[in-house]
Short mmCIF file of C-alpha atoms in Angstrom, two decimals:
data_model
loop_
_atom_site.label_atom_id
_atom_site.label_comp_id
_atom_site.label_asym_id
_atom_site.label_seq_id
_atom_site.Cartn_x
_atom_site.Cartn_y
_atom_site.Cartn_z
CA UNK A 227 10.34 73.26 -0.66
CA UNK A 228 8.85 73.81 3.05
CA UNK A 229 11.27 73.48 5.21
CA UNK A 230 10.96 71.97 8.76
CA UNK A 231 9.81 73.63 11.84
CA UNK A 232 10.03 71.85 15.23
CA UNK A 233 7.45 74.17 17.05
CA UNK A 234 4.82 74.38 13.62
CA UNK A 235 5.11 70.57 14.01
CA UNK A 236 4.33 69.92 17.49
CA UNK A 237 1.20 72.50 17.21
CA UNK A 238 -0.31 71.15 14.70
CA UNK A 239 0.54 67.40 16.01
CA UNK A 240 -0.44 68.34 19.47
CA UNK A 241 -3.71 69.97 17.82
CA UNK A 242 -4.74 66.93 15.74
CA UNK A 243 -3.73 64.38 18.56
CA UNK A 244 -6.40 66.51 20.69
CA UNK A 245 -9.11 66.99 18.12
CA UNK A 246 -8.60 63.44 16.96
CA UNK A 247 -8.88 61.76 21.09
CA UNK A 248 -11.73 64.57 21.53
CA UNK A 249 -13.89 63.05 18.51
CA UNK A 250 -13.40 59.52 19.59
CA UNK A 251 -14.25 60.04 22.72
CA UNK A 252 -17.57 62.21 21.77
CA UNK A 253 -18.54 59.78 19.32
CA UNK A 254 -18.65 57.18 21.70
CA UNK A 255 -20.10 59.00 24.63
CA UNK A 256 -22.85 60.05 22.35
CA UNK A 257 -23.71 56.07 21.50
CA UNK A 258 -23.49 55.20 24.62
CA UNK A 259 -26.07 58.35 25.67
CA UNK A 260 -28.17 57.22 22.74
CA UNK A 261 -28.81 53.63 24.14
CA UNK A 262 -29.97 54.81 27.61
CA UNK A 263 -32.39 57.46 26.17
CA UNK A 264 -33.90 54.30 23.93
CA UNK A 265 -33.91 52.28 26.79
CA UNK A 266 -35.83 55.22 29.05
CA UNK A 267 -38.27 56.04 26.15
CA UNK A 268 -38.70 52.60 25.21
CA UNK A 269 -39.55 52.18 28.85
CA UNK A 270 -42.13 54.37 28.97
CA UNK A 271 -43.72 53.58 25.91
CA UNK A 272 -44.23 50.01 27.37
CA UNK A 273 -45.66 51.31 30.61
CA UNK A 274 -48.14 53.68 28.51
CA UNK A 275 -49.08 50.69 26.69
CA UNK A 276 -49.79 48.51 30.01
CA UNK A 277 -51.66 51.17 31.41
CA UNK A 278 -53.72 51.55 28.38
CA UNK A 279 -54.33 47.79 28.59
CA UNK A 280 -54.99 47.70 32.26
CA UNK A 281 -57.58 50.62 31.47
CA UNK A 282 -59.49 48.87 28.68
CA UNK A 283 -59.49 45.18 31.08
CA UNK A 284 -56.86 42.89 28.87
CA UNK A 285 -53.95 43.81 30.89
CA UNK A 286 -52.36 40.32 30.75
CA UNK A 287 -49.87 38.65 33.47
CA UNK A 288 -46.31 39.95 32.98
CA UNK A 289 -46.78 43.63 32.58
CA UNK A 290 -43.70 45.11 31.13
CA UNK A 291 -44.06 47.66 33.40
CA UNK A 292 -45.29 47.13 36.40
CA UNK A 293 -42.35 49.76 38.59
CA UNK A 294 -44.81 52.40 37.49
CA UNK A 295 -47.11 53.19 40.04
CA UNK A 296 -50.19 55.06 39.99
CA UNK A 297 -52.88 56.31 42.59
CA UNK A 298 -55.98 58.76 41.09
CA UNK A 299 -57.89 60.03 44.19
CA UNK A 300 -61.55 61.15 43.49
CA UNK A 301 -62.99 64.90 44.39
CA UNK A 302 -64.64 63.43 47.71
CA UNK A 303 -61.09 62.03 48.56
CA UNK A 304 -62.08 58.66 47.71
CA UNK A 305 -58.95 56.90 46.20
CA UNK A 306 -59.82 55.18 43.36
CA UNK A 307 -56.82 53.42 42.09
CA UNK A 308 -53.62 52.91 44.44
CA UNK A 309 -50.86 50.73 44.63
CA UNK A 310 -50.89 48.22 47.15
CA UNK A 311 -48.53 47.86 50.56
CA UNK A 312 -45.78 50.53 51.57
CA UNK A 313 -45.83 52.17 48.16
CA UNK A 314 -49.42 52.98 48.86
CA UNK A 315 -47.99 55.08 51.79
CA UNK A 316 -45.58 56.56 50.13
CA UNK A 317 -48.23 58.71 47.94
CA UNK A 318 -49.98 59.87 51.32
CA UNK A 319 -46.42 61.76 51.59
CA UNK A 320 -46.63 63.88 47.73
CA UNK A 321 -48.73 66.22 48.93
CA UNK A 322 -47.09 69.38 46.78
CA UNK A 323 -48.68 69.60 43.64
CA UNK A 324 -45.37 69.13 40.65
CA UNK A 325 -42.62 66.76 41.20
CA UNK A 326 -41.59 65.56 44.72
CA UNK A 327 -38.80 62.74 45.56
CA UNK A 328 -40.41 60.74 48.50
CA UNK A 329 -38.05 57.59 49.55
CA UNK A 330 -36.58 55.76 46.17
CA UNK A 331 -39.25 56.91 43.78
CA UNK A 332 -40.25 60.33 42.20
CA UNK A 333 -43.97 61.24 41.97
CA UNK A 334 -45.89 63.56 39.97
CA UNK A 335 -48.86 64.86 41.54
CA UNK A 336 -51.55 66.72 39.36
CA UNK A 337 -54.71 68.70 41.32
CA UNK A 338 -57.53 68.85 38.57
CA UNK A 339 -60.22 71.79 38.84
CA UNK A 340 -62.64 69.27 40.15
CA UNK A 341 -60.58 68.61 43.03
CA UNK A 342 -59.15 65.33 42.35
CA UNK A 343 -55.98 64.38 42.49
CA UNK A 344 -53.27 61.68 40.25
CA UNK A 345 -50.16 60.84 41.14
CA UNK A 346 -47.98 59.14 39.52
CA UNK A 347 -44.43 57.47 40.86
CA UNK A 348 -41.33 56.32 39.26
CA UNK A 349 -38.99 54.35 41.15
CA UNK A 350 -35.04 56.17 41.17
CA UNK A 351 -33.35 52.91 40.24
CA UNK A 352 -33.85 53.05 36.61
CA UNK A 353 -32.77 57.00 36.13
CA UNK A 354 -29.91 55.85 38.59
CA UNK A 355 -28.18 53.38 37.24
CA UNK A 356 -28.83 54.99 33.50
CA UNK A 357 -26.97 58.10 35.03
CA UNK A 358 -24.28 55.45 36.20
CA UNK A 359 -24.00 53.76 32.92
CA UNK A 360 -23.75 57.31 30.75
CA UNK A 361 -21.37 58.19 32.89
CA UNK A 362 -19.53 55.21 32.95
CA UNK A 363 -19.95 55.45 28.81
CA UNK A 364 -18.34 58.84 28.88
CA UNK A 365 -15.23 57.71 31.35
CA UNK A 366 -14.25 54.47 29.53
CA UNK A 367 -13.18 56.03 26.30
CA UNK A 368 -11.24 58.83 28.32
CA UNK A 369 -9.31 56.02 30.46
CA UNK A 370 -8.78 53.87 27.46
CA UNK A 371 -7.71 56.57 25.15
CA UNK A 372 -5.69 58.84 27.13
CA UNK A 373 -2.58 56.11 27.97
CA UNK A 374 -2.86 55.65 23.88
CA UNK A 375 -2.60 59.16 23.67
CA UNK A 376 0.00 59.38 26.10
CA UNK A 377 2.02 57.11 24.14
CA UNK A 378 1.34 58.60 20.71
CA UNK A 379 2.54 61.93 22.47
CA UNK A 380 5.54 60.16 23.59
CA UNK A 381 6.59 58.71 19.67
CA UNK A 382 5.49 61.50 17.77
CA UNK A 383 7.32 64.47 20.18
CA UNK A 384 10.82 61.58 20.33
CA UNK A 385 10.26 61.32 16.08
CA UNK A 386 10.19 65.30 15.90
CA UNK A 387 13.06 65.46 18.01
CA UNK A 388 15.40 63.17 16.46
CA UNK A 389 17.49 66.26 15.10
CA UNK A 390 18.06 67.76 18.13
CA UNK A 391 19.61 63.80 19.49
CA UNK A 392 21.63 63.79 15.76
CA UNK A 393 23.29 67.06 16.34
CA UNK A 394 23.22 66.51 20.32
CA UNK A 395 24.95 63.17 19.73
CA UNK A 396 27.50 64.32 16.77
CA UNK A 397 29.25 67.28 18.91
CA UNK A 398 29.13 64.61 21.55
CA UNK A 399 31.49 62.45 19.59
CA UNK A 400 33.87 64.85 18.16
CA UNK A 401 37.33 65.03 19.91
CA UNK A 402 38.95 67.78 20.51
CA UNK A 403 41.06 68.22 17.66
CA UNK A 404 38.29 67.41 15.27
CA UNK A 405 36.62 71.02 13.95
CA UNK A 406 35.25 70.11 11.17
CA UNK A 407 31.73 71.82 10.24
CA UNK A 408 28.52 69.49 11.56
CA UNK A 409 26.23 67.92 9.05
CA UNK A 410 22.97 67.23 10.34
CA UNK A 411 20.47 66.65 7.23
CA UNK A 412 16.76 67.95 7.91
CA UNK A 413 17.32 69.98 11.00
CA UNK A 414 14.52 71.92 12.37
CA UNK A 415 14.35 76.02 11.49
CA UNK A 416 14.77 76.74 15.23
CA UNK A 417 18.28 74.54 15.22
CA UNK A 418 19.66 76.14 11.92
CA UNK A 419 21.15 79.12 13.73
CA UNK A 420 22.36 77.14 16.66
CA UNK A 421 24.03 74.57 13.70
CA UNK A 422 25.33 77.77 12.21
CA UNK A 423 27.03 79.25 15.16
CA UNK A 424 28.48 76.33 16.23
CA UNK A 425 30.06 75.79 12.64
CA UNK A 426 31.32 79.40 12.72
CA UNK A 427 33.15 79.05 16.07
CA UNK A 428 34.74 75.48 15.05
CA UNK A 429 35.83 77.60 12.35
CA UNK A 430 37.31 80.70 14.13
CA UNK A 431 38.78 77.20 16.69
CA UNK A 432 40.29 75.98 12.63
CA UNK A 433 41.63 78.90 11.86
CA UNK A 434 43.51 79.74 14.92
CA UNK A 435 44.98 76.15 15.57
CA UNK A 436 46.19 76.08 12.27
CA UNK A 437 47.79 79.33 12.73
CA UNK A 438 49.45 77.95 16.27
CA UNK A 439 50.85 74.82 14.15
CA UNK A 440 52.08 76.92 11.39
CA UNK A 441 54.11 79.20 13.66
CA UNK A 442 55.36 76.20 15.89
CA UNK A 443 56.28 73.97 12.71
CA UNK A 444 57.86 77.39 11.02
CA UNK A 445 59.88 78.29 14.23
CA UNK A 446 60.88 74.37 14.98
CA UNK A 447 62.53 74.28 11.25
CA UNK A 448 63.69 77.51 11.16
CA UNK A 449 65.41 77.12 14.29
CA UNK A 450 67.30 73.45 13.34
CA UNK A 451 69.97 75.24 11.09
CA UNK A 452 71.10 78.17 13.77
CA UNK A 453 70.92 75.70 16.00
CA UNK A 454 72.77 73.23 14.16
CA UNK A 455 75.48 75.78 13.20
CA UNK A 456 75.82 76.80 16.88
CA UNK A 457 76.26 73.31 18.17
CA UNK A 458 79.25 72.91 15.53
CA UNK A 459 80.90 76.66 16.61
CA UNK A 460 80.57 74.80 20.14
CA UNK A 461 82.73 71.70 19.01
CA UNK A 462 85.06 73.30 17.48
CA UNK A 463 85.64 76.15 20.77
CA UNK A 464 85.72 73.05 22.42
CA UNK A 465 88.90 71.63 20.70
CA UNK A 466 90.31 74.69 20.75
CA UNK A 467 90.30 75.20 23.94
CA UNK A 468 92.85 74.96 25.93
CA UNK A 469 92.01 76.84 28.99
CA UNK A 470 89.69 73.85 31.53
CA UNK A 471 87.45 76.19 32.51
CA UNK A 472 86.73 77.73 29.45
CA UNK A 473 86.25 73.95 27.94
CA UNK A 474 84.36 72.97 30.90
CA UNK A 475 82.32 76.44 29.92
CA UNK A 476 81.87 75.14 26.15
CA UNK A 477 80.84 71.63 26.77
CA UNK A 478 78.16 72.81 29.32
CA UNK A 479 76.83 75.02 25.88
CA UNK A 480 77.29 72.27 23.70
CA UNK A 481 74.84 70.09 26.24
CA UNK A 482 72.19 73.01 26.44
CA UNK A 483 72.34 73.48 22.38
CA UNK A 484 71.74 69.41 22.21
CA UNK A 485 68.88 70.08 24.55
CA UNK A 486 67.20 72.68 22.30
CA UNK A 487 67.89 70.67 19.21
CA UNK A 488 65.74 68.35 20.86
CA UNK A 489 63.19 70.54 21.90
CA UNK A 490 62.65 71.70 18.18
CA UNK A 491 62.70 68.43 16.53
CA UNK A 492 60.06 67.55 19.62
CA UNK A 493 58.01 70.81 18.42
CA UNK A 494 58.47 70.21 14.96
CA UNK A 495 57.16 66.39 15.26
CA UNK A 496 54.44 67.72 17.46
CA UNK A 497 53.05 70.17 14.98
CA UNK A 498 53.00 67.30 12.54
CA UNK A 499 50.90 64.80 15.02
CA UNK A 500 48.73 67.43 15.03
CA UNK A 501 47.41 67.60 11.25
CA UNK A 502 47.50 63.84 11.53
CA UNK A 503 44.38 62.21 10.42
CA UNK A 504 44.30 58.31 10.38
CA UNK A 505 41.04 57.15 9.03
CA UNK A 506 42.23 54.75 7.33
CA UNK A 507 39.82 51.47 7.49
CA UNK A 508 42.44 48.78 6.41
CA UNK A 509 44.44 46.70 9.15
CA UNK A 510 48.55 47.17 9.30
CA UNK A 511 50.47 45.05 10.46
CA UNK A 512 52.66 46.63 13.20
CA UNK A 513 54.77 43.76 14.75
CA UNK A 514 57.73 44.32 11.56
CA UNK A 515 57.44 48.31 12.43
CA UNK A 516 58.21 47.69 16.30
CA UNK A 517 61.16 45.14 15.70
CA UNK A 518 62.56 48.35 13.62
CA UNK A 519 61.74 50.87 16.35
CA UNK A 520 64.05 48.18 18.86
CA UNK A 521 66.52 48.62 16.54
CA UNK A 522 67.11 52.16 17.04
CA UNK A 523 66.33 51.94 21.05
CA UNK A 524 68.90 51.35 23.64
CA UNK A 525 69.94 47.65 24.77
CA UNK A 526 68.79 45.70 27.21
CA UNK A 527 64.57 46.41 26.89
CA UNK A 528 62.56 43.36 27.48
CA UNK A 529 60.01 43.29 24.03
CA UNK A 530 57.66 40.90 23.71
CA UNK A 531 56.30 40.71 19.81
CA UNK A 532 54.14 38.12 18.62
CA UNK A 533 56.36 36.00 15.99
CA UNK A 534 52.90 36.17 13.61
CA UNK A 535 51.34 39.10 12.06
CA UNK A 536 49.70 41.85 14.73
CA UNK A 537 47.52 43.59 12.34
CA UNK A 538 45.50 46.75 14.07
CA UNK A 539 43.68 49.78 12.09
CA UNK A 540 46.54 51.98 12.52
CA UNK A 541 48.59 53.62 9.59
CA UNK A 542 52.38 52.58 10.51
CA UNK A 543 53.71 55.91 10.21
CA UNK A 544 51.70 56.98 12.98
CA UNK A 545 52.48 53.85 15.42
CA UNK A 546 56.30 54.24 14.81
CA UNK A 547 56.58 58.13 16.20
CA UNK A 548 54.00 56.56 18.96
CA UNK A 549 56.23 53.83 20.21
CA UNK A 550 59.52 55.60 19.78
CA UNK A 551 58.53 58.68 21.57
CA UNK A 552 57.06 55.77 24.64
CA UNK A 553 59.98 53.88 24.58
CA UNK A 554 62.20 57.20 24.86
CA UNK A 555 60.39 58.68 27.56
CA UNK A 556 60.36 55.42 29.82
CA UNK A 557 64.22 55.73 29.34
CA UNK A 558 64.34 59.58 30.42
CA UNK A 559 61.89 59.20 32.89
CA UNK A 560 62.41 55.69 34.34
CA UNK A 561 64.38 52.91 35.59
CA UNK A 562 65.52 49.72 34.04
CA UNK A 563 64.20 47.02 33.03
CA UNK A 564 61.90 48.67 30.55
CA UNK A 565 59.27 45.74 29.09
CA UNK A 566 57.72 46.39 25.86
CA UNK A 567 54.58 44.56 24.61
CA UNK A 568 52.96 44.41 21.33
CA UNK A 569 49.29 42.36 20.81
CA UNK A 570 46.02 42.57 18.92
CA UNK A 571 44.46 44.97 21.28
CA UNK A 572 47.40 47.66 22.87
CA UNK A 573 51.09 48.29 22.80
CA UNK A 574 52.55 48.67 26.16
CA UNK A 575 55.54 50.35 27.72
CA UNK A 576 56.71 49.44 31.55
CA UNK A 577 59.49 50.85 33.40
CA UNK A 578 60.82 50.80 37.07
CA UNK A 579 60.72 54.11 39.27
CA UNK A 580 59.07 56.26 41.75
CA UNK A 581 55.36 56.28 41.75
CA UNK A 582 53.51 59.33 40.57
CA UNK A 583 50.67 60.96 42.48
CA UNK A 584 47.61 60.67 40.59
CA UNK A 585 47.32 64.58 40.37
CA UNK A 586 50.53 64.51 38.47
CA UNK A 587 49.59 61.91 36.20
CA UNK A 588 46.81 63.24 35.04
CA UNK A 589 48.73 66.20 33.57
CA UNK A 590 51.60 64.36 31.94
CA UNK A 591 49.97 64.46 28.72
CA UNK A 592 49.97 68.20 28.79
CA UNK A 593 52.46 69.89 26.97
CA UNK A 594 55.97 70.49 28.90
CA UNK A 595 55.04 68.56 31.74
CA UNK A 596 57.74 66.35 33.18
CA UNK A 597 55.70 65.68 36.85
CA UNK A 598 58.28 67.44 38.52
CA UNK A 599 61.22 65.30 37.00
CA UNK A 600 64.44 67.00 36.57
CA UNK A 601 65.82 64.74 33.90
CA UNK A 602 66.65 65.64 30.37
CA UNK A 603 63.51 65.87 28.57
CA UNK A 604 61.42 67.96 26.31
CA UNK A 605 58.23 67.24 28.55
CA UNK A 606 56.73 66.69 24.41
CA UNK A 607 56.66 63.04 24.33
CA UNK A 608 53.87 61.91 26.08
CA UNK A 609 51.98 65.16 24.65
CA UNK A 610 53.02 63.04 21.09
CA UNK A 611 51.78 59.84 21.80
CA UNK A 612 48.47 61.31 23.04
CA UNK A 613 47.81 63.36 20.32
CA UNK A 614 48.22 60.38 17.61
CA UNK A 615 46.35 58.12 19.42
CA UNK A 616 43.68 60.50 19.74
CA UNK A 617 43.64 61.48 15.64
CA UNK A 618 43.88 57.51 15.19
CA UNK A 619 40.92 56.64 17.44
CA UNK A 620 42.94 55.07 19.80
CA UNK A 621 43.73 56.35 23.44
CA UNK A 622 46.27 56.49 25.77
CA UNK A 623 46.20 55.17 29.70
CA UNK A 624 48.69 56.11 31.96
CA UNK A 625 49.26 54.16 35.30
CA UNK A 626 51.55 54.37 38.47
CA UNK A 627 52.45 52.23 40.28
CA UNK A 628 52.58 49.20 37.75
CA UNK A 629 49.64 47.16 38.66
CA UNK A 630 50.40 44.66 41.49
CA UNK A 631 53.68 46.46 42.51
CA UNK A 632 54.44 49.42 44.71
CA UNK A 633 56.38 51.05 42.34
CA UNK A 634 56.63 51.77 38.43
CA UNK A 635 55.13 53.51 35.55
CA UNK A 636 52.99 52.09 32.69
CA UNK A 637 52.09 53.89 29.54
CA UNK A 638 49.01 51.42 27.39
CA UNK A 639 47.63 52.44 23.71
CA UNK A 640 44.62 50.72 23.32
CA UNK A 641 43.99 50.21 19.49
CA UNK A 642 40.65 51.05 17.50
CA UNK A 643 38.33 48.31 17.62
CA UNK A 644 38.45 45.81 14.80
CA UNK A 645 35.18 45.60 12.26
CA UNK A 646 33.66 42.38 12.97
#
């Protein structure tokens, strides 16, 4: 099978637009050339045939013919046969034997051995406007044809190009996180090793994300037990101690060990979000999963949950981790009262506090980044959030102050849009 080629295409299109507008445009030239040469030799046949009728004496009224003028001039410079008025003077001016131009006609003048002299005169109006019309012939089908071939140009080079706008248009709409190979059907011979390049580096990108996860996900498990075991070492020195310094000492290592078992269950549920896909197509309904989230929150948050169904394309298992890890760091992070609001189109999160510069905002979905906060946190959770909303087509707005306050931070998930 012949596979495509961008530039083979465009030659040969190019080439047969050319040859094709060239042909029209000759064909009609050459009818419109043909018409004035029938109309100048049809001309002179019917002056020949008045002249020969003026000669033998039945010329009739309404010669066909009469622009033609004639004037024969005898050896003894008697004129024999002249036109009458100012075209009579006109001949007096043709005195070079061959063709002359004298005013608005042309006149052939002929010197016979015997001495006399014919001239004949043509007026320039018909050879004129015939040069006028041929031309005229020959421009038409150039301006008519060229914005038609303009516009064929315009379909057939946008047609041969529509692999270049597929491939253009699906790295365009890959995230970040999404490396799979690109699959554009019938792409051009010139593309393929672009396509293929591109599909090895998303590879190499594959390979060595994967390898990142693996070793974060490894370490954050590995590290629960030690860490685990450590914490309980720490209670017990604690009750054993009897010494208040050396408590004091313990409980301040018990709070740092808490810390980092927080940090690796952060790291751990991080390098899950990661390698989560949700393409699922069918609606969930997440009002049930949010009044279970509340649950496990602290007291006193403001939640506002429809009392119906809130079904969204979003797998539940991904929304709960993505409203826990909100509501958590609005509680870190924030001040009371935290407002929490569930509807068709986002799921919101609201708390009081200090406003944060827009620089700073923009990097709190970055990984460790607490904005310059100083409050226990793993600087993970809005890293979370982001990352599921991103692998579930969703995405995440951050905003400070709270619109129409001075103060306040708001964290919004907008949700996939439904199918109509």
């Amino acid at each position: 099978m012949r596979r495509s080629s961008l530039l083979r295409d465009l030659v040969n299109g190019f080439g047969a637009g050319i040859v094709l507008i060239w042909c029209v445009a000759l064909l009609v030239g050459w009818m419109v050339l043909r018409e004035e040469l029938d109309e100048i030799y049809d001309a002179m046949l019917a002056r020949v045939a008045d002249h020969v009728l003026a000669l033998s004496g039945r010329a009739e009224n309404g010669a066909r013919s009469a622009d033609l003028l004639i004037q024969f001039t005898a050896p003894d410079g008697t004129i024999e046969m002249s036109p009458e008025g100012a075209d009579r003077a006109a001949f007096s001016l043709a005195l070079a034997e061959g063709y002359t131009e004298v005013g608005d006609m042309r006149v052939l003048t002929l010197k016979n051995s015997d001495g006399s002299v014919l001239r004949v005169a043509d007026p320039l109006k018909e050879r004129r406007e015939a040069a006028r019309e041929t031309l005229v012939g020959m421009l038409l089908p150039s301006i008519i044809l060229l914005p038609l071939a303009f516009l064929a140009t315009r379909i057939f080079i946008r047609r041969r190009l529509a692999p270049v706008r597929a491939l253009s248009a699906e790295v365009e709409g890959r995230s970040a996180s999404d490396l799979r190979p690109l699959t554009v059907q019938d792409i051009p011979d010139e593309l393929e090793p672009v396509l293929i390049a591109v599909n090895r580096l998303m590879t190499r990108l594959s390979e060595a994300l994967e390898a990142e996860r693996s070793f974060s996900s490894n370490a954050a498990h590995e590290l629960r037990t030690p860490i685990a075991a450590a914490y309980a070492q720490t209670q017990l020195l604690i009750d054993e101690a009897e010494n208040p310094a050396m408590r004091a000492r313990s409980e301040a290592i018990a709070r740092s060990m808490q810390r980092l078992s927080r940090l690796a269950a952060k790291l751990l549920e991080l390098a899950r979000a990661e390698v989560v896909r949700d393409e699922q197509e069918e609606l969930s309904d997440l009002a049930p999963v949010l009044r279970l989230v509340a649950q496990d929150s602290g007291s006193g948050h403001i939640y506002r949950i429809p009392n119906r169904p809130v079904l969204v394309r979003m797998d539940v298992d991904v929304f709960a981790p993505l409203a826990r890890n909100l509501i958590e760091n609005a509680e870190l992070h924030g001040q009371t009262p935290i407002a929490v609001r569930l509807t068709d189109d986002l799921f919101e999160v609201t708390n009081r506090g200090r406003v944060v510069p827009p620089d700073r905002l923009a990097r709190l979905t970055r990984r460790f980044e607490r904005a310059g906060s100083r409050e226990v946190g793993s600087g993970l959770g809005l890293a979370i959030v982001d990352t599921l909303a991103k692998n579930a087509g969703a995405r995440l707005e951050l905003l400070s102050p709270e619109p129409g306050r001075e103060d306040g931070f708001v964290a919004r998930v907008h949700f996939p849009l439904r199918e109509a």
